[in-house]
mmCIF file of C-alpha atoms and ligand atoms in Angstrom:
data_model
loop_
_atom_site.group_PDB
_atom_site.id
_atom_site.type_symbol
_atom_site.label_atom_id
_atom_site.label_comp_id
_atom_site.label_asym_id
_atom_site.label_seq_id
_atom_site.Cartn_x
_atom_site.Cartn_y
_atom_site.Cartn_z
ATOM 1 C CA MET A 1 61.651 320.154 109.300
ATOM 2 C CA TYR A 2 58.160 320.436 110.811
ATOM 3 C CA ARG A 3 57.661 321.896 114.279
ATOM 4 C CA ASN A 4 53.876 321.803 114.875
ATOM 5 C CA ILE A 5 51.799 318.983 113.420
ATOM 6 C CA VAL A 6 48.010 318.696 113.665
ATOM 7 C CA ILE A 7 46.333 315.490 112.585
ATOM 8 C CA LEU A 8 42.574 315.087 112.085
ATOM 9 C CA THR A 9 41.215 311.555 111.969
ATOM 10 C CA GLY A 10 37.803 310.291 110.906
ATOM 11 C CA ALA A 11 35.995 306.977 110.726
ATOM 12 C CA GLY A 12 38.208 305.834 107.827
ATOM 13 C CA ILE A 13 41.198 305.326 110.145
ATOM 14 C CA SER A 14 39.166 302.795 112.150
ATOM 15 C CA ALA A 15 37.614 301.033 109.133
ATOM 16 C CA GLU A 16 40.498 298.515 108.913
ATOM 17 C CA SER A 17 39.945 297.803 112.617
ATOM 18 C CA GLY A 18 36.459 296.502 111.888
ATOM 19 C CA ILE A 19 34.449 299.588 112.857
ATOM 20 C CA LYS A 20 31.860 300.773 110.326
ATOM 21 C CA THR A 21 32.258 304.257 108.883
ATOM 22 C CA PHE A 22 29.239 306.526 108.604
ATOM 23 C CA ARG A 23 28.894 307.301 104.902
ATOM 24 C CA ASP A 24 30.543 304.457 103.051
ATOM 25 C CA GLN A 25 28.420 301.756 101.501
ATOM 26 C CA ASN A 26 26.661 299.828 104.263
ATOM 27 C CA GLY A 27 27.767 302.553 106.690
ATOM 28 C CA LEU A 28 26.068 303.478 109.967
ATOM 29 C CA TRP A 29 23.950 306.185 108.386
ATOM 30 C CA GLU A 30 22.559 303.689 105.873
ATOM 31 C CA GLN A 31 21.159 301.623 108.714
ATOM 32 C CA HIS A 32 20.034 304.365 111.100
ATOM 33 C CA SER A 33 18.467 307.782 110.747
ATOM 34 C CA ILE A 34 20.806 310.529 112.043
ATOM 35 C CA GLU A 35 17.752 312.325 113.418
ATOM 36 C CA ASP A 36 16.694 309.268 115.400
ATOM 37 C CA VAL A 37 20.038 308.315 116.993
ATOM 38 C CA ALA A 38 22.375 311.342 116.782
ATOM 39 C CA THR A 39 20.326 314.363 117.873
ATOM 40 C CA PRO A 40 19.043 315.570 121.276
ATOM 41 C CA GLU A 41 15.512 315.452 119.838
ATOM 42 C CA GLY A 42 15.930 311.804 118.835
ATOM 43 C CA TYR A 43 17.135 310.998 122.354
ATOM 44 C CA ALA A 44 14.168 312.786 123.932
ATOM 45 C CA ASN A 45 11.818 311.027 121.546
ATOM 46 C CA ASP A 46 13.062 307.449 122.042
ATOM 47 C CA ILE A 47 15.701 307.120 124.753
ATOM 48 C CA GLU A 48 15.816 303.302 124.518
ATOM 49 C CA LEU A 49 16.500 303.327 120.739
ATOM 50 C CA VAL A 50 19.421 305.731 121.201
ATOM 51 C CA GLU A 51 20.753 303.722 124.179
ATOM 52 C CA ARG A 52 20.629 300.500 122.113
ATOM 53 C CA PHE A 53 22.522 302.210 119.238
ATOM 54 C CA TYR A 54 25.393 303.393 121.446
ATOM 55 C CA SER A 55 25.424 300.346 123.744
ATOM 56 C CA SER A 56 25.807 298.033 120.738
ATOM 57 C CA ARG A 57 28.691 300.156 119.332
ATOM 58 C CA TRP A 58 30.285 300.170 122.808
ATOM 59 C CA GLN A 59 29.980 296.366 123.068
ATOM 60 C CA GLN A 60 31.462 295.901 119.560
ATOM 61 C CA LEU A 61 34.374 298.177 120.522
ATOM 62 C CA HIS A 62 35.192 295.828 123.427
ATOM 63 C CA SER A 63 34.829 292.635 121.419
ATOM 64 C CA ASP A 64 37.788 290.596 120.134
ATOM 65 C CA GLU A 65 36.997 291.723 116.582
ATOM 66 C CA VAL A 66 38.191 295.299 117.125
ATOM 67 C CA SER A 67 41.782 296.444 117.760
ATOM 68 C CA PRO A 68 44.081 299.276 116.640
ATOM 69 C CA ASN A 69 45.550 298.978 113.121
ATOM 70 C CA PRO A 70 48.980 300.108 111.758
ATOM 71 C CA ALA A 71 47.697 303.632 111.151
ATOM 72 C CA HIS A 72 46.832 304.095 114.849
ATOM 73 C CA TYR A 73 50.211 302.679 115.913
ATOM 74 C CA ALA A 74 52.054 304.899 113.441
ATOM 75 C CA LEU A 75 50.475 308.053 114.905
ATOM 76 C CA ALA A 76 51.458 306.923 118.414
ATOM 77 C CA LYS A 77 55.012 306.306 117.154
ATOM 78 C CA LEU A 78 55.062 309.819 115.634
ATOM 79 C CA GLU A 79 53.990 311.322 118.970
ATOM 80 C CA GLN A 80 56.734 309.460 120.824
ATOM 81 C CA ALA A 81 59.561 310.129 118.317
ATOM 82 C CA PHE A 82 58.726 313.592 116.953
ATOM 83 C CA ASP A 83 60.643 316.394 118.718
ATOM 84 C CA GLY A 84 58.105 319.122 117.899
ATOM 85 C CA ASN A 85 54.451 319.589 118.954
ATOM 86 C CA ILE A 86 51.757 317.192 117.788
ATOM 87 C CA LEU A 87 48.026 317.002 118.403
ATOM 88 C CA VAL A 88 45.696 314.293 117.123
ATOM 89 C CA ILE A 89 42.150 315.620 116.833
ATOM 90 C CA THR A 90 39.783 312.724 116.314
ATOM 91 C CA GLN A 91 36.150 312.805 115.236
ATOM 92 C CA ASN A 92 36.014 309.146 116.250
ATOM 93 C CA VAL A 93 34.434 308.074 119.515
ATOM 94 C CA ASP A 94 36.310 304.772 119.716
ATOM 95 C CA ASP A 95 39.425 304.406 121.926
ATOM 96 C CA LEU A 96 41.729 302.892 119.302
ATOM 97 C CA HIS A 97 44.134 305.848 119.314
ATOM 98 C CA GLU A 98 44.533 305.455 123.091
ATOM 99 C CA ARG A 99 44.975 301.692 122.846
ATOM 100 C CA ALA A 100 47.705 302.256 120.232
ATOM 101 C CA GLY A 101 49.507 304.632 122.632
ATOM 102 C CA SER A 102 48.460 308.141 121.554
ATOM 103 C CA ARG A 103 48.168 310.594 124.466
ATOM 104 C CA ARG A 104 48.229 314.027 122.745
ATOM 105 C CA LEU A 105 44.674 313.364 121.648
ATOM 106 C CA LEU A 106 41.401 315.316 121.573
ATOM 107 C CA HIS A 107 38.030 313.622 121.060
ATOM 108 C CA MET A 108 36.023 316.478 119.543
ATOM 109 C CA HIS A 109 32.867 314.352 119.119
ATOM 110 C CA GLY A 110 32.985 312.591 122.497
ATOM 111 C CA GLU A 111 33.766 309.012 123.557
ATOM 112 C CA LEU A 112 31.846 305.718 123.425
ATOM 113 C CA ASN A 113 33.536 304.604 126.662
ATOM 114 C CA LYS A 114 31.874 307.314 128.714
ATOM 115 C CA GLY A 115 28.415 308.287 129.939
ATOM 116 C CA ARG A 116 27.504 311.804 131.070
ATOM 117 C CA CYS A 117 25.277 313.089 133.828
ATOM 118 C CA PRO A 118 22.645 315.247 132.109
ATOM 119 C CA LYS A 119 22.574 317.614 135.076
ATOM 120 C CA SER A 120 26.180 318.036 136.299
ATOM 121 C CA LEU A 121 27.791 317.150 132.909
ATOM 122 C CA GLN A 122 30.247 314.975 134.867
ATOM 123 C CA THR A 123 31.457 311.987 132.801
ATOM 124 C CA PHE A 124 31.687 308.379 134.002
ATOM 125 C CA ILE A 125 33.541 305.406 132.500
ATOM 126 C CA LEU A 126 30.881 303.123 131.020
ATOM 127 C CA ARG A 127 30.882 299.774 132.851
ATOM 128 C CA GLU A 128 27.575 298.437 131.514
ATOM 129 C CA PRO A 129 25.181 299.233 128.648
ATOM 130 C CA PHE A 130 23.072 302.394 128.965
ATOM 131 C CA GLY A 131 19.728 301.919 130.672
ATOM 132 C CA PRO A 132 17.442 303.088 133.514
ATOM 133 C CA ASP A 133 19.759 301.586 136.159
ATOM 134 C CA ASN A 134 22.985 303.030 134.699
ATOM 135 C CA CYS A 135 23.014 306.294 136.621
ATOM 136 C CA CYS A 136 25.349 309.001 137.827
ATOM 137 C CA THR A 137 26.714 309.071 141.377
ATOM 138 C CA CYS A 138 26.801 312.870 141.585
ATOM 139 C CA CYS A 139 23.091 313.621 142.021
ATOM 140 C CA ILE A 140 20.320 312.725 144.437
ATOM 141 C CA PRO A 141 18.200 311.264 143.059
ATOM 142 C CA ALA A 142 20.711 309.748 140.609
ATOM 143 C CA LYS A 143 20.261 310.710 136.963
ATOM 144 C CA ARG A 144 20.233 308.277 134.010
ATOM 145 C CA LEU A 145 23.529 308.634 132.147
ATOM 146 C CA ARG A 146 23.390 309.787 128.503
ATOM 147 C CA PRO A 147 26.006 308.876 125.879
ATOM 148 C CA HIS A 148 29.037 311.204 126.096
ATOM 149 C CA ILE A 149 28.678 311.847 122.371
ATOM 150 C CA VAL A 150 28.366 315.182 120.549
ATOM 151 C CA TRP A 151 25.088 314.999 118.623
ATOM 152 C CA PHE A 152 24.159 317.111 115.637
ATOM 153 C CA GLY A 153 23.189 320.537 116.915
ATOM 154 C CA GLU A 154 25.546 320.274 119.920
ATOM 155 C CA MET A 155 28.930 322.027 120.275
ATOM 156 C CA PRO A 156 32.021 319.844 119.649
ATOM 157 C CA PHE A 157 34.590 319.653 122.474
ATOM 158 C CA GLY A 158 37.939 321.467 122.600
ATOM 159 C CA MET A 159 37.336 324.058 119.898
ATOM 160 C CA ASP A 160 39.534 326.730 121.536
ATOM 161 C CA ARG A 161 42.434 324.280 121.807
ATOM 162 C CA ILE A 162 41.819 323.143 118.223
ATOM 163 C CA HIS A 163 41.886 326.674 116.810
ATOM 164 C CA ASP A 164 45.066 327.478 118.740
ATOM 165 C CA ALA A 165 46.736 324.360 117.298
ATOM 166 C CA LEU A 166 45.567 325.123 113.743
ATOM 167 C CA ASP A 167 46.842 328.720 114.041
ATOM 168 C CA ARG A 168 50.335 327.433 114.900
ATOM 169 C CA CYS A 169 50.637 324.300 112.769
ATOM 170 C CA ASP A 170 53.016 323.939 109.825
ATOM 171 C CA LEU A 171 51.667 320.521 108.798
ATOM 172 C CA PHE A 172 47.980 319.475 108.824
ATOM 173 C CA ILE A 173 47.108 315.892 107.890
ATOM 174 C CA ALA A 174 43.510 314.626 107.575
ATOM 175 C CA ILE A 175 43.151 310.838 107.618
ATOM 176 C CA GLY A 176 39.987 308.909 106.713
ATOM 177 C CA THR A 177 37.397 311.652 106.869
ATOM 178 C CA SER A 178 34.800 312.570 104.250
ATOM 179 C CA GLY A 179 35.028 316.281 105.102
ATOM 180 C CA THR A 180 31.248 316.568 105.201
ATOM 181 C CA VAL A 181 30.667 317.632 108.823
ATOM 182 C CA TYR A 182 31.633 321.049 110.205
ATOM 183 C CA PRO A 183 33.513 322.427 112.030
ATOM 184 C CA ALA A 184 36.044 319.613 111.312
ATOM 185 C CA ALA A 185 35.536 319.967 107.554
ATOM 186 C CA GLY A 186 36.751 323.577 107.771
ATOM 187 C CA PHE A 187 40.044 322.865 109.581
ATOM 188 C CA VAL A 188 41.946 322.497 106.284
ATOM 189 C CA ASP A 189 40.923 326.039 105.276
ATOM 190 C CA SER A 190 42.264 327.390 108.564
ATOM 191 C CA ALA A 191 45.522 325.453 108.163
ATOM 192 C CA ASN A 192 45.948 326.680 104.573
ATOM 193 C CA HIS A 193 45.208 330.235 105.702
ATOM 194 C CA HIS A 194 47.961 330.020 108.326
ATOM 195 C CA GLY A 195 50.503 328.784 105.764
ATOM 196 C CA ALA A 196 50.604 325.130 106.791
ATOM 197 C CA GLN A 197 51.219 322.284 104.386
ATOM 198 C CA THR A 198 47.914 320.375 104.086
ATOM 199 C CA VAL A 199 47.808 316.667 103.304
ATOM 200 C CA GLU A 200 44.940 314.208 103.007
ATOM 201 C CA VAL A 201 44.966 310.402 103.233
ATOM 202 C CA ASN A 202 41.787 308.781 101.916
ATOM 203 C CA LEU A 203 40.682 305.583 100.243
ATOM 204 C CA LEU A 204 39.090 307.663 97.493
ATOM 205 C CA GLU A 205 40.605 310.112 95.017
ATOM 206 C CA PRO A 206 40.014 313.755 96.004
ATOM 207 C CA ASP A 207 37.125 315.591 94.462
ATOM 208 C CA ARG A 208 37.728 318.787 92.482
ATOM 209 C CA HIS A 209 36.742 320.950 95.468
ATOM 210 C CA SER A 210 39.445 319.504 97.690
ATOM 211 C CA GLN A 211 41.379 322.210 99.611
ATOM 212 C CA PHE A 212 44.295 319.908 100.395
ATOM 213 C CA GLN A 213 47.663 320.630 98.782
ATOM 214 C CA TYR A 214 48.630 316.939 98.718
ATOM 215 C CA HIS A 215 46.515 313.787 98.612
ATOM 216 C CA PHE A 216 47.525 310.171 99.119
ATOM 217 C CA THR A 217 44.947 307.675 97.867
ATOM 218 C CA GLY A 218 44.757 304.324 99.604
ATOM 219 C CA LYS A 219 44.210 302.609 102.921
ATOM 220 C CA ALA A 220 45.281 304.487 106.035
ATOM 221 C CA GLY A 221 46.898 301.308 107.362
ATOM 222 C CA ASP A 222 49.195 301.215 104.321
ATOM 223 C CA ILE A 223 49.953 304.937 103.869
ATOM 224 C CA VAL A 224 50.156 306.414 107.386
ATOM 225 C CA PRO A 225 53.101 304.273 108.616
ATOM 226 C CA GLN A 226 55.166 305.358 105.574
ATOM 227 C CA LEU A 227 54.061 308.984 105.965
ATOM 228 C CA VAL A 228 55.179 308.925 109.613
ATOM 229 C CA ASP A 229 58.572 307.435 108.699
ATOM 230 C CA ASP A 230 59.067 310.131 106.054
ATOM 231 C CA ILE A 231 58.227 312.872 108.581
ATOM 232 C CA LEU A 232 60.623 311.387 111.149
ATOM 233 C CA ASP A 233 63.310 311.177 108.413
ATOM 234 C CA GLY A 234 62.913 314.939 107.908
ATOM 235 C CA LYS A 235 61.390 314.623 104.432
ATOM 236 C CA VAL A 236 59.038 317.238 103.011
ATOM 237 C CA ILE A 237 55.644 315.585 102.471
ATOM 238 C CA GLY A 238 54.635 315.552 98.813
ATOM 239 C CA SER A 239 58.176 316.062 97.554
ATOM 240 C CA GLU A 240 58.165 312.441 96.386
ATOM 241 C CA PRO A 241 55.584 309.649 96.065
ATOM 242 C CA ILE A 242 54.969 307.491 99.096
ATOM 243 C CA ALA A 243 56.934 304.267 98.733
ATOM 244 C CA LEU A 244 54.374 301.598 99.721
HETATM 245 N N1 APR B 301 41.623 304.316 104.751
HETATM 246 C C1 APR B 301 41.472 305.641 104.505
HETATM 247 N N2 APR B 301 40.265 306.243 104.324
HETATM 248 C C2 APR B 301 39.178 305.438 104.382
HETATM 249 C C3 APR B 301 39.249 304.055 104.650
HETATM 250 C C4 APR B 301 40.541 303.494 104.834
HETATM 251 N N3 APR B 301 40.715 302.180 105.066
HETATM 252 N N4 APR B 301 37.977 303.547 104.637
HETATM 253 C C5 APR B 301 37.151 304.577 104.402
HETATM 254 N N5 APR B 301 37.864 305.718 104.245
HETATM 255 C C6 APR B 301 37.354 307.074 104.029
HETATM 256 C C7 APR B 301 36.135 307.181 103.159
HETATM 257 O O1 APR B 301 36.508 307.320 101.790
HETATM 258 C C8 APR B 301 35.468 308.459 103.704
HETATM 259 O O2 APR B 301 36.004 309.603 103.045
HETATM 260 O O3 APR B 301 36.957 307.535 105.307
HETATM 261 C C9 APR B 301 35.906 308.497 105.166
HETATM 262 C C10 APR B 301 34.785 308.163 106.131
HETATM 263 O O4 APR B 301 33.820 309.202 106.039
HETATM 264 P P1 APR B 301 32.573 309.220 107.048
HETATM 265 O O5 APR B 301 31.970 307.857 107.088
HETATM 266 O O6 APR B 301 31.735 310.398 106.642
HETATM 267 O O7 APR B 301 33.208 309.461 108.475
HETATM 268 P P2 APR B 301 33.719 310.836 109.087
HETATM 269 O O8 APR B 301 34.331 311.709 108.032
HETATM 270 O O9 APR B 301 34.567 310.487 110.266
HETATM 271 O O10 APR B 301 32.347 311.508 109.607
HETATM 272 C C11 APR B 301 32.489 312.737 110.317
HETATM 273 O O11 APR B 301 30.120 312.692 110.817
HETATM 274 O O12 APR B 301 28.271 311.462 111.359
HETATM 275 C C12 APR B 301 29.242 312.314 111.868
HETATM 276 O O13 APR B 301 29.950 312.386 114.101
HETATM 277 C C13 APR B 301 30.050 311.624 112.932
HETATM 278 O O14 APR B 301 32.380 311.957 113.449
HETATM 279 C C14 APR B 301 31.468 311.674 112.400
HETATM 280 C C15 APR B 301 31.414 312.797 111.379
#
């Protein structure tokens, strides 16, 4: 049935894994100012504050309280069983898709598990919290690693690959994203323009401006496994309600 599937995930797919979203009640942006911890200016202004913000999220990611949920595993199952092309584009910086087994994966907003040399742009697996002694090995003198995170005002990663995939896809599914941050928020328009079926999975009902053709309201961990089974059974998404 479908030959080219593109999936966009946001913080909502990791919410059931114990990772805070950004804009839900008690979300990350209620506790921190975006300007202070998610912009180059904020980093230049108070490097230690920004390092504490990302180091604490990195440490939580590697605690026992966080692990992939059924939605992550379902997307990995889809990648392994689907005989067409699939690409998971994630806005998330956690590694839960990888831990669940996804490989056809693009982190457009960077990764918590990496630091980046500010000079060479080389990335390094993070082995300790950010700080003055956590430096690159590519420069002399060594440079203090920065979070390998795309901050507001910086260019997301993989945009050429993303546009190519959106141009070719026949099914676009957005899971657990508020659709408030561009360019990700505009991917549905591109998919619609290229004739793809567009589907959204979100805890909340769609608002009247939603550009998605189909919407499934509920938890990603409940809906995505069933959605994946329907796709693998050759069903047309939206032709019948999801049987939860
Ligand atoms: N299942 C499905 N959807 C959920 C769940 C869940 N269990 N829990 C929350 N959601 C939905 C919320 O209704 C909301 O629409 O997930 C969405 C989370 O929205 P945001 O917190 O805005 O996260 P996201 O869309 O990923 O933010 C995009 O903004 O701050 C930047 O770089 C940051 O990548 C992030 C980008």
